[in-house]
CSV table of C-alpha atoms and ligand atoms in Angstrom, one decimal:
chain,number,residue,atom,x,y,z
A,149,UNK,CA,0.0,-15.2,-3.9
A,150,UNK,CA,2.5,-13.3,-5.5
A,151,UNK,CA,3.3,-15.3,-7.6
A,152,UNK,CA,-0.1,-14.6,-9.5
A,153,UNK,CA,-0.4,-10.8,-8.6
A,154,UNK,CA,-0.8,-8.7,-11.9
A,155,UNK,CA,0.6,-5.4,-11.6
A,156,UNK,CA,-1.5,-2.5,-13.5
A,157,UNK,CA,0.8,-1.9,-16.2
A,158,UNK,CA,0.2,-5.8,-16.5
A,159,UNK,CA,4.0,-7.2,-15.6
A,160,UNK,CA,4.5,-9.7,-13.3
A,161,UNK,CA,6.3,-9.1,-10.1
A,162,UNK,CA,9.4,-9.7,-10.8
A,163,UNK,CA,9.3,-8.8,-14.3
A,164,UNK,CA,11.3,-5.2,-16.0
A,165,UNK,CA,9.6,-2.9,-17.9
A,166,UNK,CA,10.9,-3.1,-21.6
A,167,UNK,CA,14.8,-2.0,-21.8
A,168,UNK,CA,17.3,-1.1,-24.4
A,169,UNK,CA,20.6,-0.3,-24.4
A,170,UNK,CA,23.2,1.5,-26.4
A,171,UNK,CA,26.9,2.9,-26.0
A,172,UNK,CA,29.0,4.9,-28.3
A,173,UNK,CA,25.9,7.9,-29.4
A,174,UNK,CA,27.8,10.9,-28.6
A,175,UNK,CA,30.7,12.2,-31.0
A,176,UNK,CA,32.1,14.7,-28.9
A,177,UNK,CA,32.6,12.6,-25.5
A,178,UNK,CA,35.4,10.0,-24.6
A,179,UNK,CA,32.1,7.4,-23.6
A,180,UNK,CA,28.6,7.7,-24.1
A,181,UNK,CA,25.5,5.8,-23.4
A,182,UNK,CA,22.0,5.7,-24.3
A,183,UNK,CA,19.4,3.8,-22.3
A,184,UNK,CA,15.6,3.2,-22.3
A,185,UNK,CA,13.6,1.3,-20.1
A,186,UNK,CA,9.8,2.2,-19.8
A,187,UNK,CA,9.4,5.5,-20.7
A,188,UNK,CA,12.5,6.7,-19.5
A,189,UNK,CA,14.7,8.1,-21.7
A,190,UNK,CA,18.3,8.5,-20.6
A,191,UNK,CA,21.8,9.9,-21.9
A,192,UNK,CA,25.1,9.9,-20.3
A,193,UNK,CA,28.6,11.2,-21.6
A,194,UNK,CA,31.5,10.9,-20.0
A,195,UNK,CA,35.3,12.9,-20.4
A,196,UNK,CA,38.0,11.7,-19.4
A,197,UNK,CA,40.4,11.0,-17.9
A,198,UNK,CA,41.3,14.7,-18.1
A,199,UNK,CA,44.4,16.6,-16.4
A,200,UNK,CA,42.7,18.9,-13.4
A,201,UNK,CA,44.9,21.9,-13.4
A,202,UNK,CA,43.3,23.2,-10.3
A,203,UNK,CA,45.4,22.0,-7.0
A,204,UNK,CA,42.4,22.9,-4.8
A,205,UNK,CA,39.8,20.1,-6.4
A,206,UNK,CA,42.8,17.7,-7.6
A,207,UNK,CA,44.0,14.7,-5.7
A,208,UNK,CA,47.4,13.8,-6.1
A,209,UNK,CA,46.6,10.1,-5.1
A,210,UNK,CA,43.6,9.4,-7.5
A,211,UNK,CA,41.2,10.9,-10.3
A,212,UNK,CA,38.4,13.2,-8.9
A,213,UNK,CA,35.0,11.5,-9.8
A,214,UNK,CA,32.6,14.1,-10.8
A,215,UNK,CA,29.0,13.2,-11.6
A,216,UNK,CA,26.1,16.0,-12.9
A,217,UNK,CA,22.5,14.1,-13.4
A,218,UNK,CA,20.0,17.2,-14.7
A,219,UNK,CA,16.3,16.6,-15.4
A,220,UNK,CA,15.2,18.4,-18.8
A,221,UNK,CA,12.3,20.8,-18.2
A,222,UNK,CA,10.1,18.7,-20.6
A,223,UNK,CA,11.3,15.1,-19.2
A,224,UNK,CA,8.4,15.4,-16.7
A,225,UNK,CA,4.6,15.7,-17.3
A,226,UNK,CA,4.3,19.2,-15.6
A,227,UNK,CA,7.7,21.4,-17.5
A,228,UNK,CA,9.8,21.4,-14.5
A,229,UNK,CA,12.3,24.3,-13.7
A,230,UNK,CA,15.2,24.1,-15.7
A,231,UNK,CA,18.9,23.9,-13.8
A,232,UNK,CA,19.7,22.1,-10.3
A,233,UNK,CA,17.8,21.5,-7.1
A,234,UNK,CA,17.9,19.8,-4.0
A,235,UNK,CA,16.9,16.6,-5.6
A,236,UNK,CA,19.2,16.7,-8.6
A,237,UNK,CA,22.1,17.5,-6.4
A,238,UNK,CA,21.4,14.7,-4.3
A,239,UNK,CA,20.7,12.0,-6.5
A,240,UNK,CA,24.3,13.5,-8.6
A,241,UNK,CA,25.9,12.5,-5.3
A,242,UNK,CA,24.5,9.2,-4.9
A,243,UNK,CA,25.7,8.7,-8.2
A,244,UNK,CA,28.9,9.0,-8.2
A,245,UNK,CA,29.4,7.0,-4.8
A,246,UNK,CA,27.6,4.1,-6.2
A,247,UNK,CA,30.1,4.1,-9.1
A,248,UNK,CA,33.4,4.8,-7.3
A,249,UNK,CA,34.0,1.5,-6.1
A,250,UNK,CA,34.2,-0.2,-9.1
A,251,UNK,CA,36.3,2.6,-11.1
A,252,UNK,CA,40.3,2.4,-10.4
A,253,UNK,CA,40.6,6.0,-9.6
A,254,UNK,CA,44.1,5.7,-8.2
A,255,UNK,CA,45.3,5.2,-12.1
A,256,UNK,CA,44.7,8.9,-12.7
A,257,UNK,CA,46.8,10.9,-9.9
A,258,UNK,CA,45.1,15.0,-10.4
A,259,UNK,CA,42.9,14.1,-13.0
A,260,UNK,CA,39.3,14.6,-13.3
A,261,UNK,CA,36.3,12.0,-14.6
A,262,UNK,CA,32.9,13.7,-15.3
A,263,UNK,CA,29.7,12.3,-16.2
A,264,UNK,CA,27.2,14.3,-17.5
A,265,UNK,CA,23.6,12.6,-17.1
A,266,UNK,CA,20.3,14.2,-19.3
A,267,UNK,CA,17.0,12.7,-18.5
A,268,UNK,CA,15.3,13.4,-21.3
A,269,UNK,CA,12.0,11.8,-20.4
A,270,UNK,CA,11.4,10.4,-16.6
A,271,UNK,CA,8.4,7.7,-15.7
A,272,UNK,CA,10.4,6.2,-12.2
A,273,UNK,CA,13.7,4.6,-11.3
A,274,UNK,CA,16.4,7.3,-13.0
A,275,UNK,CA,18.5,7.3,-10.5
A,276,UNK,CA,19.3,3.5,-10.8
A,277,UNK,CA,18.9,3.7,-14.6
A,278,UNK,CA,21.4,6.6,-14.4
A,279,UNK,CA,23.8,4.4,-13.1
A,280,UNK,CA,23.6,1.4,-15.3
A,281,UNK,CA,24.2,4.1,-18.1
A,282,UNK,CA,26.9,5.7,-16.3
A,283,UNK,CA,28.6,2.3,-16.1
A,284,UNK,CA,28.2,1.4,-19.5
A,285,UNK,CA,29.4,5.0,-20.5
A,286,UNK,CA,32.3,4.8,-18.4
A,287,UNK,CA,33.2,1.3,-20.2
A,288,UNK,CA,32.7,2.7,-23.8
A,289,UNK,CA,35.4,5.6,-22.1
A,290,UNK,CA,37.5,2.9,-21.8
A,291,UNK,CA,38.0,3.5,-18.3
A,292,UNK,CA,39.5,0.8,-16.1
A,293,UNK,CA,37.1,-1.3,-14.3
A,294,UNK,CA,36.2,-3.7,-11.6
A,295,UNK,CA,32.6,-4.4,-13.1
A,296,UNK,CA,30.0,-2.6,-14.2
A,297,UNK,CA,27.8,-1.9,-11.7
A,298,UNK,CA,24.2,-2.9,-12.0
A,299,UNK,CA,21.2,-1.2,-10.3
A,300,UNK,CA,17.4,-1.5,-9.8
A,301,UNK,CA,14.5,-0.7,-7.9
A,302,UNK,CA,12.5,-2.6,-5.7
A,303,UNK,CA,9.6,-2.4,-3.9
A,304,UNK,CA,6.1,-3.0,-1.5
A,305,UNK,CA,2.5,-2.4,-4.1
A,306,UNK,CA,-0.4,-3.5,-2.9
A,307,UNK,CA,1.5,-5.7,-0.1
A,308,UNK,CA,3.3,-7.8,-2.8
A,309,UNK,CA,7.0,-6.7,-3.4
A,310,UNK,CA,8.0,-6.4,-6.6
A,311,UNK,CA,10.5,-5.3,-8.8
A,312,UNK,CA,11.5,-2.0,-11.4
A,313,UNK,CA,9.0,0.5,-9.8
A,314,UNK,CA,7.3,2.4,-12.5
A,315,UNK,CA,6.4,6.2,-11.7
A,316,UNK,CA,2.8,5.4,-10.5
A,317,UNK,CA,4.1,2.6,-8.4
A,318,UNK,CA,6.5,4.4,-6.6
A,319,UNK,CA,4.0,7.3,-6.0
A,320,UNK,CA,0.6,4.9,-4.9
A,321,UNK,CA,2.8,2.3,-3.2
A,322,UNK,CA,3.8,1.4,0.0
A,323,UNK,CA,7.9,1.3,0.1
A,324,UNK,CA,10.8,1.8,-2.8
A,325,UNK,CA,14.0,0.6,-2.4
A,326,UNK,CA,16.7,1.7,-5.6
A,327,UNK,CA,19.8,-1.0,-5.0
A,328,UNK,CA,23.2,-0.9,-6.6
A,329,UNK,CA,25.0,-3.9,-7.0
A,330,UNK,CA,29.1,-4.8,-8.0
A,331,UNK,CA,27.7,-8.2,-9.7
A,332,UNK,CA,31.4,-10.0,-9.6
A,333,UNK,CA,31.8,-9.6,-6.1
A,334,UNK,CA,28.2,-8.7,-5.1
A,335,UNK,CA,28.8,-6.0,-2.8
A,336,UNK,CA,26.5,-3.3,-2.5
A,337,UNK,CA,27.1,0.0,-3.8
A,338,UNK,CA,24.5,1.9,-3.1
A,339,UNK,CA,20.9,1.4,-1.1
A,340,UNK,CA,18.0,3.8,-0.4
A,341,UNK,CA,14.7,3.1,1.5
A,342,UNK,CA,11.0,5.0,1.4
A,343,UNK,CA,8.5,3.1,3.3
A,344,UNK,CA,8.2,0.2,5.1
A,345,UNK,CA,9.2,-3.2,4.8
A,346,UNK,CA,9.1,-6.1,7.9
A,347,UNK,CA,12.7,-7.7,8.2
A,348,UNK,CA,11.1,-10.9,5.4
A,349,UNK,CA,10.2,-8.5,3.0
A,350,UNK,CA,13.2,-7.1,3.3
A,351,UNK,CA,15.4,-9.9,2.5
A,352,UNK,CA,13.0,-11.0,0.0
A,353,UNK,CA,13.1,-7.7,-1.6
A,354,UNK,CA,16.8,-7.5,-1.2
A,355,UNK,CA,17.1,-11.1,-3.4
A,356,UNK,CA,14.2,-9.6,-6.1
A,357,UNK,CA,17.2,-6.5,-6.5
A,358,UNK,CA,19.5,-9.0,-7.4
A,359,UNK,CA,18.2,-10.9,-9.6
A,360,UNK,CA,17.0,-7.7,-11.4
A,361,UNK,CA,20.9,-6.8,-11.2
A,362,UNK,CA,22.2,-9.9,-12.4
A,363,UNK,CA,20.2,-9.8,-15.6
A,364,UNK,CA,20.7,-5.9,-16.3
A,365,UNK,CA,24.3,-6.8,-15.8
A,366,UNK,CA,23.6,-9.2,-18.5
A,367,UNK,CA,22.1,-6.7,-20.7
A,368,UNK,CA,24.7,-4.1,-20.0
A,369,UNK,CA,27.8,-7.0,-21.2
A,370,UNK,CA,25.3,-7.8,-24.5
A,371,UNK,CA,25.4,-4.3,-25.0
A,372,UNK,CA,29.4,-3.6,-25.3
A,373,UNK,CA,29.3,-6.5,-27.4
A,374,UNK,CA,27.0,-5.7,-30.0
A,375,UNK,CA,29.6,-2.6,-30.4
A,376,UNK,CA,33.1,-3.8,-29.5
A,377,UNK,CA,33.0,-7.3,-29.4
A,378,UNK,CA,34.2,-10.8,-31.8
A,379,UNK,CA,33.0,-9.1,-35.1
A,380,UNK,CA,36.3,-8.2,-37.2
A,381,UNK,CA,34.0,-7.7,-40.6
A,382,UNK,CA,36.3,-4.0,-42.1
A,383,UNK,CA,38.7,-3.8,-39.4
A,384,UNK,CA,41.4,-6.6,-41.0
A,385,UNK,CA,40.8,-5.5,-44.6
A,386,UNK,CA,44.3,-6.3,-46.9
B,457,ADP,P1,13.6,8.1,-9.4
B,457,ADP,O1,13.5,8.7,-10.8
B,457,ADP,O2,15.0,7.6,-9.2
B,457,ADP,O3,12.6,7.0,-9.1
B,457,ADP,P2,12.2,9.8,-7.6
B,457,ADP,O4,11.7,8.7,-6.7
B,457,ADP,O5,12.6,11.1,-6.9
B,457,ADP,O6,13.4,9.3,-8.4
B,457,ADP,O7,11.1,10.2,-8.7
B,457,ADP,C1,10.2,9.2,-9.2
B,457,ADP,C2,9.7,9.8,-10.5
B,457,ADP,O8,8.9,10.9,-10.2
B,457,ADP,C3,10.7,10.2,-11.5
B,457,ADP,O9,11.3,9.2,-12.2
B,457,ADP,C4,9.9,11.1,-12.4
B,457,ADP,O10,9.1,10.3,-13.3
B,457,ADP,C5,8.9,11.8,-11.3
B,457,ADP,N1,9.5,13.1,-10.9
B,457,ADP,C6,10.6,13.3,-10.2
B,457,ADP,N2,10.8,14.6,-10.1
B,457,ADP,C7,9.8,15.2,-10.7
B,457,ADP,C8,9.4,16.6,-10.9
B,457,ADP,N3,10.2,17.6,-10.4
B,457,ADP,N4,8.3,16.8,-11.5
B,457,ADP,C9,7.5,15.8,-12.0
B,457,ADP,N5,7.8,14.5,-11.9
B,457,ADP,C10,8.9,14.2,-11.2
């Protein structure tokens, strides 16, 4: 039953590894974001809106939405090769099309949004981590927004589907599905597939990722709160 199936890192399967969340860590950017979640260790800046002086990458009907996620050589147990790959370039893309919709580009006519994404320390599931931070880094930006968008991975282990894939999971099992979610209108953003599910564990799997969404999204609100919102304690002072 899964129900009662015990993963090896001893979660249920429906439950998230260990997360934390933090916005406003950088100095020097517009919005920044800090988020952990297992052992992954994430960072994401943001600048802008910024004037783009160049005509040729400029759009004169909306901001240009540019997104670099880099892997740091010792965020990974064997040093990986510093600077882009295939990999990184792809998962940059996914990125920033999983974020578009909810982002009113059309406010910023030839301006440029960049989001600069560090892994510092990987263990599975950056790519949808990287997106919850970009979301909440883009918010701390004060960037207009639809929602922030929410993402998680789900997945087939040992033939029980489960959620937030750790690294060995993803490797060992059977099919990984990272899921991007706009929780106020629930449209999908963004949806990848390894493996093999049957059309049930599909839809069951598909439910799992929300549910995993709607609570990050949760998590994500909390953490704008614990910085911008109700308390007033030193900002009225007479
Ligand atoms: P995601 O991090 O979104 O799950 P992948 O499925 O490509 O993306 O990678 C799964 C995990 O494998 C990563 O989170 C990371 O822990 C590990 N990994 C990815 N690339 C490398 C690499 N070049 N060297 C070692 N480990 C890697």
């Amino acid at each position: 039953m899964n129900n009662q199936y015990m993963r090896k890192d001893g979660r249920a399967y429906n439950s998230l590894r260990n997360m934390k969340m933090e916005v406003g860590v950088l100095n020097n950017a517009d919005g920044s974001a800090y988020i952990e979640c297992g052992h992954n260790k994430i960072l994401v800046g943001v600048y802008g809106p910024r004037e783009l002086h160049s005509k040729k990458h400029s759009k004169p009907d909306g901001a240009v939405l540019r997104c670099k996620y880099n892997m740091a050589p010792f965020s990974v147990k064997e040093r990986k090769r510093p600077g882009p790959d295939r990999r990184s370039t792809e998962i940059s893309k996914l990125i920033s099309e999983a974020i578009t919709p909810s982002i009113f580009l059309e406010k910023y006519p030839r301006a440029s949004i960049d989001i600069s994404i560090e892994v510092l320390e990987a263990e599975g599931g950056t790519r949808c981590l990287s997106i919850v931070g970009a979301s909440l880094a883009l918010a701390d930006a004060e960037i207009p927004m639809k929602d922030m968008i929410s993402a998680c991975a789900v997945g087939k282990v040992d033939d029980h589907i489960v959620l937030d894939l750790s690294e060995e999971e993803d490797q060992t099992g059977q099919a990984d599905m990272p899921v991007a979610i706009m929780p106020r209108t629930g449209e999908i953003t963004f949806l990848q597939m390894d493996g093999h599910l049957s059309d049930v564990e599909f839809e069951k799997a598909l439910q799992l990722a929300y549910d995993g969404c709607y609570f990050i999204n949760k998590l994500q609100q909390q953490t704008l709160l614990t910085k911008y919102g109700g308390d007033t304690r030193g900002k009225y002072n007479l």
